[in-house]
Amino acid sequence: MISARSVLAITLLAAAPNLPAQSIVDWTEGPGRLGLGYPVPIPVDTPLPFDGFRSHAGLHARHQDLAAMHDFVSSTIVGHTRKGRDIWAYRIGRGGDSTFEGLPRGALQFTGGIHAREWQSPEVVTGLMELLAEESGDRHWIDFVLDQTSIVLIPVLNVDGFLQTQRYPSSNWLDVDNRYPDTSPRDGRMRRKNLRGADQDLTTSTGRLAGVDLNRNNEPAWPGPPQTGTAVDLTYRGPAPASEPETQALISAAELAPGEQLRFYADMHSFSKVFFSVLTDNQRRNGIQRRVLELAADHHAALPGRKRYIDDPSHIDFGIGTTSEYFASEFHVPSLTWEIEPGQATGAEYGGFGNNGHDGFILPESEIRRVRENLAETMTAIAYHMAGPPHVVRAELFDESGRFTLWTARWMPAEEGRRQAVTRSVRPLSAGEAYRLRVTFNKPMRWREDGDVVPFPGRAASSLDIEAGLALGNETLSVVAGEAEWHRQPSTWQGRRPRYRDDTVTIPIRLEDNQNNIALLEGSRSRSVTLVLAAEDMTGHSLDADPATPAGFRWGAWRDYDGELGPDLGGRDRTLALAATTRQADPVIPVSAGHSAMWFNPDRSGEGWVLEVLPENRAVAYWFTFDDEGRPRWLVGNGRIEGNRVEFPELIAASGARFGPDFDPEDVETATVGSARMVFDGCTGGWYEYEAYGFHRTIDFQALTSTWNAPCGPNVGFPDIERAGESGSWYDPAQAGQGLTVQWISPEQMMLVWFTFDAEGRPYWIIGLSRAGSTDPVVFPELRAVRGPVFGDDYDPGALEQTLWGRAELSLDCAQGQFEYETDIEGFVGGVLPLERLTRLAGLECP
């Protein structure tokens, strides 16, 4: 009798020829079970991008090099793999957790290499890192992203598995998978999971099906579908949520953002060309996610290759344990599993055989450069968008020529994270007169190709539309607006705010002098009109309608992103007002010789400016003020005159040289500490806007003196022209770095300010008024030193302390002179300075 065991054995032997043998099978370029139809990619040990795939060592070297070369790239080991290997994360962004305004910096996170066989993923995440690093300094959207966001990158999370796939770049097991044995290769090149319970030797059967799918190991949807509970399954979820050290490292990396400032998460995978986005019960978050992924899909489809990604959102409250579900639930941010190309055609999309669906994981080497570069740009577009909506930073109204400033408004940081508008006006806007409106935004607003402004790739032509109008209450005024001209160069005059190309636009406008406008203006008590602005940034964000409350992102929605379009959508800015009139306005007085004077603010007595108007539309200004400890400080600016304003691109501070016989000009050290502008609303007043030492402020001023024989307006003349021409700056070439500015304020009296240093090399200034009637020499019976108030917002004129420093006599002719001084102040000694002319004032002749 044949035993049952023998019958079973005979049956198995008879069937054996029909059972495929479990074996290691290679991917090949030619036909075969795993034929690709294109060369099998082999990783190369190089850090630099090329038309192929880099090894893990090459990628890691690239990451470390970029971190070493750029101070805005920091590297951190956030955990270790099952085999004890380091898992690195990189944080990219300038500054700390706050922007230059002290506002929370938006953060994004991109994770690569979760599934080991998906080589596209680490290359793409590295490509983003390379784009941000290598294109930094573009003064455009890359710099904006670096200034306004923090981007956390994990190029390779599953390091163990990734190394296993590169150890066996063409080999894997077939006929071993628990669900699809004849078509689903496992381990080697096709390893998906980490190495929990697995060795690293492909030739052994130990652990070839072991490991945990790191994209099924996450809360809140763990344990997920039933099949993920099978240990040998390709999607095994692990024994507990976040059981794997790699998952724990991913969670730790989020705190680099930090987590509460996250605005977007994507886990980069391949393949299928799909956004598997996560829906939650937060509909505002879902709407933001939908819009940003539409932006990404449209943009990417416009890039070389024309590859369009499709958004396939999940069902609400359904999940399978992915990292994107964790980030959507934990941080309430738009979150997705981003499946990189190819699409459903797999390798056939590139001319391959496409005879095994898993060839989609093996992108041809000839395609990876395009994929890497295009996706890096699309990811950057998302970062630009999620950095926040655009808002008006500054608006200025000029005459038709653009030379004369008529009105300015700017938003500056205020208390409790708010902003306040600072406005100044020279004269009202007049109906019927042509003007130029210049508006600056907080971000680059336009894209260029071949130097021309064009829609951002994927955006419609209508995205370039911009509206500039005026309203009186609820009534819209008739305005003719010309073609908008975007500025190729970064804006000026935004203080510490970073400046970008195409952040500023100039629009010709004219308030029509028609019957309706005139009736509305004459019927208004205030005659105040509202500037109405509407625009979109490159990716479709409309304006934040109220810059006073900075927009932010929290709990899945934009906060304080105001506008009539609805929550998270923005709208028209109607926050700025200016005076208007139906009458013809008076002409604006340009900066002229008569503006050479001393200027001050009565509420800030003790500090002020000496302005010298020079020939050829140049000027120099000396700002005598104090440091943050109340010691004397002086700053110098060399400027250019434009209409009724003077622009000082640099404010220079000097220090180092010591007063007296030991003065050495080689000891003088200069530093650019800021910039400034002076705008005049006539002959006797205006305002000074400056950025220096962390302050960006506007100070009104009025004339304290006037220069004799240099009137502002018709020149009435004085008989003694020669002596009036002595006004200006003088110095001793042997003691370059210090000097005097003198000003005849009448035929009989001179004002003097001496800009020098104390015995410790600190800046020091001394001021004096001559004895009336003393002309040769000019006698200064009392030279005074001043200290007490502190620089900036806490300036207190009540703290002013004057000290009698000494006396002096000054002899001048048109080219040279002598300054003899005496003092009893400790640390100073008397002496004589032979002088030569340094500046000659415009409008004053000195034969």
mmCIF file of C-alpha atoms in Angstrom, residues 589-596 612-614 643-644 710-713 842-843:
data_model
loop_
_atom_site.group_PDB
_atom_site.id
_atom_site.type_symbol
_atom_site.label_atom_id
_atom_site.label_comp_id
_atom_site.label_asym_id
_atom_site.label_seq_id
_atom_site.Cartn_x
_atom_site.Cartn_y
_atom_site.Cartn_z
ATOM 1 C CA ILE A 589 10.197 123.011 -5.521
ATOM 2 C CA PRO A 590 13.264 120.993 -6.525
ATOM 3 C CA VAL A 591 16.273 120.567 -4.273
ATOM 4 C CA SER A 592 18.495 123.555 -4.939
ATOM 5 C CA ALA A 593 21.333 125.545 -3.431
ATOM 6 C CA GLY A 594 18.981 126.969 -0.829
ATOM 7 C CA HIS A 595 18.510 123.560 0.746
ATOM 8 C CA SER A 596 22.117 123.644 1.925
ATOM 9 C CA GLU A 612 25.376 120.415 1.474
ATOM 10 C CA VAL A 613 23.940 120.687 -2.029
ATOM 11 C CA LEU A 614 26.790 120.280 -4.515
ATOM 12 C CA GLY A 643 13.668 116.368 -8.109
ATOM 13 C CA ASN A 644 12.682 117.212 -4.538
ATOM 14 C CA ALA A 710 22.050 130.469 -1.270
ATOM 15 C CA PRO A 711 18.318 131.134 -1.068
ATOM 16 C CA CYS A 712 15.589 128.643 -1.899
ATOM 17 C CA GLY A 713 13.720 130.567 -4.556
ATOM 18 C CA ALA A 842 26.173 124.678 -5.555
ATOM 19 C CA GLY A 843 25.163 128.242 -6.328
#
